[in-house]
Amino acid sequence: MRVLGIETSCDETGIALYDTERGLLADALYSQIAVHSEYGGVVPELASRDHVRKTLPLIQQVLDDAGITRSELDAVAYTAGPGLIGALMVGAGVGRAMAYALGIPAIGVHHMEGHLLAPMLEDNPPDFPFVALLVSGGHTQLVQVEGIGRYELLGESLDDAAGEAFDKAAKMMDLDYPGGPHIARLAERGTLGRFTFPRPMTDRPGLDFSFSGLKTYTLNTVAEHALDNGLPDDQTCADIALAFQEAVVGTLVIKCRRALKQTGYKRLVIAGGVSANKSLREQLEAQLAKIGASVFYARKEFCTDNGAMIAYAGAQRLLAGQTADLAIQVTPRWPMDQLTPAGTDAHD
């Protein structure tokens, strides 16, 4: 089964073609970072317009790269939520209309399920069950995963997501959007130990997160060391970036260890944009090795939003006999526990 995947939930247009027998055939991604960077964040209307402009050309590019025609497609999968409603409507409208015109099934995919299953595209995918850390600009969640669609939320951020906190901390130091990669690069020049930031909610039981207080602590530290231009000197900014990153990473690592202990599982999947952070990967691998647990993640280009994860997740749902009707429906807010099981634990 050849499934075309369309991802348009936020500020990246991702298209991919996945074959359930041959694997990923082709993928393409257009990022809108340049469009939104001057605003310091995503402008929903601009995001929608850019998806309108790029979705069809990228679909044709992926088909050309794979060497197939539209008539050879077997199904279409598109992101139906969560996300920005205008952006979601573009991908859903194109995907549903294309499937109708070709007489093939279509299915709406949960964006975070796509992230959660992205490591299945790697050569050494995890087996079920496992604990998943979904960590991005919009979500920070720990999920117990027994199979596709069989999810139990263990903990989540009570306020800001980790990725959003990275963006806000970067803005405090006049770094570009998105903030995560810029904070990480700046932190490489930081002096470890000069600043020690709190690890929020690690001094109490439970698996929920909170990053708003850490954000405030960072703002106060920046203001305390600011020069006449309103910013600390370059080295101090690097030291603050390192302390901030260590606090976020340390918090995530502590909570992941707790989640594995609580479930008794020995496999952890990390997915979402923040999962590309080098320090997070290194510290998780080191700490979980001490308790005999393994860490799995997607390749870095599939950590951020992409069409490959949507094509794969859609293929699993389609193989289980699930499809969407002709109505173009999107769900900007869509808890994962509302998903139904796909009826299979197998991956192709």
Coordinates of C-alpha atoms in Angstrom, one line a residue:
M1 CA 0.0 0.0 0.0
R2 CA 1.4 3.4 -1.1
V3 CA 0.3 6.1 1.3
L4 CA 0.8 9.8 0.6
G5 CA 1.3 11.8 3.9
I6 CA 0.5 15.5 4.2
E7 CA 1.5 17.5 7.3
T8 CA 0.4 21.1 7.7
S9 CA -0.4 21.5 11.4
C10 CA 1.8 24.6 12.0
D11 CA 4.6 26.3 10.2
E12 CA 6.1 23.4 8.1
T13 CA 4.7 21.8 5.0
G14 CA 5.7 18.1 5.0
I15 CA 4.9 15.6 2.2
A16 CA 6.0 12.0 2.1
L17 CA 5.3 8.7 0.3
Y18 CA 5.4 5.5 2.4
D19 CA 5.0 2.0 1.0
T20 CA 4.0 -0.6 3.6
E21 CA 6.2 -3.2 1.8
R22 CA 9.2 -1.0 0.7
G23 CA 9.3 1.6 3.4
L24 CA 9.7 5.3 2.9
L25 CA 10.0 6.1 -0.8
A26 CA 10.4 9.9 -0.8
D27 CA 9.8 12.9 1.4
A28 CA 10.1 16.7 1.2
L29 CA 9.8 19.5 3.7
Y30 CA 9.3 23.3 3.4
S31 CA 9.9 25.3 6.6
Q32 CA 8.4 28.7 7.1
I33 CA 11.0 29.8 9.7
A34 CA 12.1 32.7 7.5
V35 CA 8.5 33.9 7.2
H36 CA 7.8 33.9 11.0
S37 CA 11.2 34.7 12.5
E38 CA 10.8 38.5 12.3
Y39 CA 7.6 38.1 14.4
G40 CA 9.3 35.9 17.0
G41 CA 6.7 33.2 16.6
V42 CA 4.2 31.7 14.2
V43 CA 1.6 34.0 12.7
P44 CA -1.4 31.6 11.9
E45 CA -2.7 33.5 8.9
L46 CA 0.7 33.6 7.2
A47 CA 1.2 29.9 8.0
S48 CA -2.0 29.0 6.2
R49 CA -1.2 31.1 3.2
D50 CA 2.2 29.5 2.8
H51 CA 0.7 26.0 3.1
V52 CA -1.7 26.9 0.2
R53 CA 1.3 28.0 -1.8
K54 CA 3.5 25.0 -1.2
T55 CA 1.4 21.8 -0.6
L56 CA 0.6 20.9 -4.2
P57 CA 4.1 21.6 -5.6
L58 CA 5.7 19.5 -2.8
I59 CA 3.2 16.7 -3.5
Q60 CA 4.3 16.7 -7.2
Q61 CA 8.0 16.8 -6.1
V62 CA 7.6 13.8 -3.9
L63 CA 5.8 11.8 -6.6
D64 CA 8.5 12.7 -9.1
D65 CA 11.2 11.7 -6.6
A66 CA 9.5 8.4 -6.0
G67 CA 9.0 7.8 -9.7
I68 CA 5.2 7.2 -9.5
T69 CA 2.1 8.9 -10.7
R70 CA -1.0 10.0 -8.7
S71 CA -2.9 7.1 -10.2
E72 CA -0.5 4.7 -8.5
L73 CA -1.4 6.0 -5.0
D74 CA -3.4 3.7 -2.7
A75 CA -4.4 6.1 0.0
V76 CA -3.9 9.6 1.5
A77 CA -3.1 10.5 5.1
Y78 CA -3.3 14.0 6.4
T79 CA -2.8 15.7 9.8
A80 CA -6.3 16.4 11.2
G81 CA -5.1 17.8 14.5
P82 CA -4.0 19.1 16.9
G83 CA -2.7 22.3 15.4
L84 CA -3.6 25.7 13.9
I85 CA -7.1 25.3 12.4
G86 CA -6.4 27.3 9.2
A87 CA -3.2 25.3 8.6
L88 CA -4.9 22.0 9.3
M89 CA -7.7 22.9 6.9
V90 CA -5.2 23.3 4.0
G91 CA -3.8 19.8 4.4
A92 CA -7.1 18.2 5.1
G93 CA -8.8 19.9 2.2
V94 CA -6.1 18.9 -0.3
G95 CA -5.8 15.4 1.1
R96 CA -9.5 14.7 1.2
A97 CA -10.1 16.2 -2.3
M98 CA -7.2 14.3 -3.8
A99 CA -8.4 11.0 -2.4
Y100 CA -11.9 11.6 -3.6
A101 CA -10.7 12.5 -7.1
L102 CA -8.6 9.4 -7.3
G103 CA -11.2 7.1 -5.7
I104 CA -8.9 6.0 -2.9
P105 CA -9.4 6.1 0.9
A106 CA -8.2 8.9 3.1
I107 CA -7.6 9.2 6.8
G108 CA -7.0 12.0 9.3
V109 CA -4.0 11.4 11.5
H110 CA -3.3 12.7 15.0
H111 CA -0.2 14.9 14.9
M112 CA 1.3 13.6 18.1
E113 CA 0.6 10.0 17.2
G114 CA 2.7 10.8 14.1
H115 CA 5.6 12.0 16.3
L116 CA 5.2 9.1 18.6
L117 CA 5.5 6.6 15.8
A118 CA 8.3 8.4 13.9
P119 CA 11.0 6.1 15.4
M120 CA 9.3 3.2 13.7
L121 CA 10.8 4.5 10.4
E122 CA 14.3 3.7 11.7
D123 CA 16.3 0.5 11.1
N124 CA 16.0 -0.5 14.8
P125 CA 12.5 0.5 15.8
P126 CA 11.2 -0.1 19.4
D127 CA 8.9 -2.9 20.2
F128 CA 5.7 -2.3 22.2
P129 CA 5.2 -1.6 25.0
F130 CA 7.2 1.5 25.9
V131 CA 7.0 4.9 27.5
A132 CA 7.0 7.9 25.1
L133 CA 8.2 11.4 25.9
L134 CA 6.5 13.8 23.5
V135 CA 8.4 17.0 23.7
S136 CA 7.9 19.9 21.3
G137 CA 6.9 23.6 21.1
G138 CA 3.3 22.7 21.9
H139 CA 3.4 19.6 24.0
T140 CA 5.4 18.0 26.8
Q141 CA 3.8 14.6 27.7
L142 CA 4.7 11.2 29.1
V143 CA 2.6 8.5 27.6
Q144 CA 2.4 4.8 28.3
V145 CA 2.1 3.0 24.9
E146 CA 0.9 -0.5 24.7
G147 CA 0.2 -0.4 20.9
I148 CA -1.0 1.9 18.2
G149 CA -3.9 3.9 19.6
R150 CA -3.5 2.3 23.1
Y151 CA -2.2 5.2 25.0
E152 CA -2.4 6.3 28.7
L153 CA -1.3 9.8 29.6
L154 CA 1.1 9.6 32.6
G155 CA 1.9 13.3 32.9
E156 CA 2.0 16.5 31.0
S157 CA 3.0 20.2 31.3
L158 CA 0.6 22.2 33.5
D159 CA 1.6 25.4 31.7
D160 CA 4.3 25.9 29.0
A161 CA 5.7 23.1 26.9
A162 CA 9.4 22.6 27.0
G163 CA 9.8 23.8 23.4
E164 CA 7.9 27.0 24.1
A165 CA 10.1 27.6 27.1
F166 CA 13.2 27.3 24.8
D167 CA 11.6 29.8 22.4
K168 CA 10.8 32.3 25.2
A169 CA 14.3 32.0 26.8
A170 CA 15.9 32.6 23.5
K171 CA 13.8 35.7 22.9
M172 CA 15.0 37.0 26.3
M173 CA 18.6 36.9 25.0
D174 CA 17.6 38.3 21.6
L175 CA 18.1 35.0 19.8
D176 CA 16.2 34.1 16.7
Y177 CA 13.1 31.9 16.4
P178 CA 12.8 29.0 16.8
G179 CA 14.8 29.2 20.1
G180 CA 15.8 25.6 20.8
P181 CA 18.7 25.2 18.3
H182 CA 20.0 28.7 19.1
I183 CA 20.0 28.0 22.9
A184 CA 21.8 24.7 22.3
R185 CA 24.5 26.3 20.2
L186 CA 25.0 29.1 22.7
A187 CA 25.1 26.7 25.6
E188 CA 28.1 24.9 24.0
R189 CA 30.2 28.0 25.0
G190 CA 28.7 28.2 28.5
T191 CA 30.5 27.7 31.8
L192 CA 29.0 24.8 33.6
G193 CA 28.1 25.6 37.2
R194 CA 28.3 29.4 37.0
F195 CA 24.4 29.5 37.3
T196 CA 22.2 26.7 38.7
F197 CA 18.6 26.9 37.7
P198 CA 15.8 25.1 39.4
R199 CA 14.4 21.7 38.2
P200 CA 10.7 22.5 38.5
M201 CA 8.3 19.9 40.1
T202 CA 11.1 17.3 40.6
D203 CA 10.9 17.7 44.4
R204 CA 7.5 16.2 44.6
P205 CA 5.9 13.0 43.4
G206 CA 4.2 12.6 40.0
L207 CA 5.0 12.9 36.4
D208 CA 3.6 16.4 35.5
F209 CA 5.8 19.2 34.3
S210 CA 5.9 23.0 34.7
F211 CA 8.2 25.4 32.9
S212 CA 6.6 28.8 33.6
G213 CA 8.6 29.3 36.8
L214 CA 11.9 28.4 35.1
K215 CA 11.0 30.9 32.4
T216 CA 10.6 33.6 35.0
Y217 CA 13.8 32.6 36.8
T218 CA 15.6 32.9 33.4
L219 CA 14.1 36.4 32.8
N220 CA 15.2 37.6 36.2
T221 CA 18.7 36.3 35.7
V222 CA 19.0 38.0 32.4
A223 CA 17.7 41.3 33.9
E224 CA 20.1 41.0 36.8
H225 CA 23.2 40.8 34.6
A226 CA 22.0 43.1 31.8
L227 CA 24.3 45.9 30.5
D228 CA 23.3 49.2 29.1
N229 CA 22.0 47.6 25.9
G230 CA 19.5 45.5 28.0
L231 CA 21.4 42.2 27.6
P232 CA 24.2 40.5 29.5
D233 CA 27.6 40.2 27.9
D234 CA 28.1 37.3 25.4
Q235 CA 29.7 34.9 27.9
T236 CA 27.0 35.5 30.5
C237 CA 24.4 34.8 27.9
A238 CA 26.1 31.5 27.1
D239 CA 26.3 30.6 30.8
I240 CA 22.6 31.4 31.2
A241 CA 21.7 29.4 28.1
L242 CA 23.7 26.4 29.5
A243 CA 22.0 26.6 32.9
F244 CA 18.6 26.9 31.3
Q245 CA 19.2 23.9 29.0
E246 CA 20.6 21.8 31.9
A247 CA 17.5 22.6 33.9
V248 CA 15.1 21.6 31.2
V249 CA 17.0 18.5 30.3
G250 CA 17.5 17.5 33.9
T251 CA 13.8 17.8 34.6
L252 CA 12.9 15.7 31.6
V253 CA 15.4 13.0 32.5
I254 CA 14.2 12.8 36.1
K255 CA 10.6 12.4 35.0
C256 CA 11.5 9.8 32.4
R257 CA 13.2 7.7 34.9
R258 CA 10.2 7.9 37.2
A259 CA 7.9 6.9 34.4
L260 CA 9.9 3.8 33.5
K261 CA 10.0 2.8 37.2
Q262 CA 6.3 3.4 37.5
T263 CA 5.4 1.2 34.5
G264 CA 8.2 -1.3 34.8
Y265 CA 9.1 -0.8 31.1
K266 CA 12.6 -0.8 29.8
R267 CA 12.1 1.2 26.6
L268 CA 11.7 4.9 26.2
V269 CA 10.8 6.7 22.9
I270 CA 11.5 10.5 22.7
A271 CA 9.8 12.4 19.9
G272 CA 9.0 15.9 18.8
G273 CA 11.3 18.9 18.0
V274 CA 13.0 19.0 21.4
S275 CA 14.1 15.4 21.0
A276 CA 16.7 16.5 18.6
N277 CA 18.6 18.3 21.4
K278 CA 22.0 16.7 21.7
S279 CA 22.3 17.2 25.5
L280 CA 18.9 15.6 26.1
R281 CA 19.8 12.5 24.0
E282 CA 23.2 12.1 25.7
Q283 CA 21.9 12.5 29.2
L284 CA 18.9 10.2 28.7
E285 CA 21.1 7.5 27.2
A286 CA 23.6 7.8 30.1
Q287 CA 21.0 7.8 32.9
L288 CA 18.8 5.1 31.5
A289 CA 21.7 2.8 30.8
K290 CA 22.2 2.7 34.6
I291 CA 18.8 1.1 35.0
G292 CA 19.0 -1.2 32.0
A293 CA 16.7 0.8 29.8
S294 CA 17.0 1.8 26.2
V295 CA 16.2 5.0 24.4
F296 CA 14.8 5.3 20.8
Y297 CA 14.3 8.3 18.7
A298 CA 13.8 9.3 15.1
R299 CA 16.5 10.7 12.9
K300 CA 16.9 14.5 13.5
E301 CA 15.1 15.5 10.3
F302 CA 12.0 13.5 11.5
C303 CA 12.0 15.0 15.0
T304 CA 10.4 18.2 13.8
D305 CA 7.1 18.2 11.9
N306 CA 7.3 16.1 8.7
G307 CA 5.2 14.2 6.2
A308 CA 6.9 10.8 6.7
M309 CA 5.5 10.4 10.2
I310 CA 2.0 11.2 9.0
A311 CA 2.3 8.7 6.0
Y312 CA 3.5 6.0 8.4
A313 CA 0.9 6.6 11.1
G314 CA -1.8 6.8 8.4
A315 CA -0.7 3.5 6.9
Q316 CA -1.0 1.7 10.2
R317 CA -4.5 3.0 10.6
L318 CA -5.5 2.1 7.1
L319 CA -4.1 -1.4 7.4
A320 CA -6.4 -1.8 10.4
G321 CA -9.4 -0.9 8.2
Q322 CA -9.9 2.7 9.4
T323 CA -10.7 5.5 7.0
A324 CA -12.3 9.0 7.1
D325 CA -15.6 9.9 5.5
L326 CA -16.0 12.7 2.9
A327 CA -16.4 15.5 5.4
I328 CA -13.3 17.7 5.8
Q329 CA -12.9 17.7 9.6
V330 CA -10.0 18.9 11.7
T331 CA -9.6 19.1 15.5
P332 CA -7.3 21.9 16.7
R333 CA -7.4 20.5 20.3
W334 CA -7.4 16.7 20.3
P335 CA -6.3 14.7 23.4
M336 CA -4.5 11.4 22.5
D337 CA -6.6 9.4 24.9
Q338 CA -9.6 10.0 22.5
L339 CA -7.9 7.9 19.8
T340 CA -9.2 4.4 19.2
P341 CA -6.8 1.3 19.0
A342 CA -5.7 0.5 15.5
G343 CA -6.2 -3.2 16.1
T344 CA -2.5 -4.1 15.6
D345 CA 0.7 -3.9 17.4
A346 CA 2.8 -4.7 14.4
H347 CA 4.9 -2.2 12.4
D348 CA 6.1 -2.8 8.8

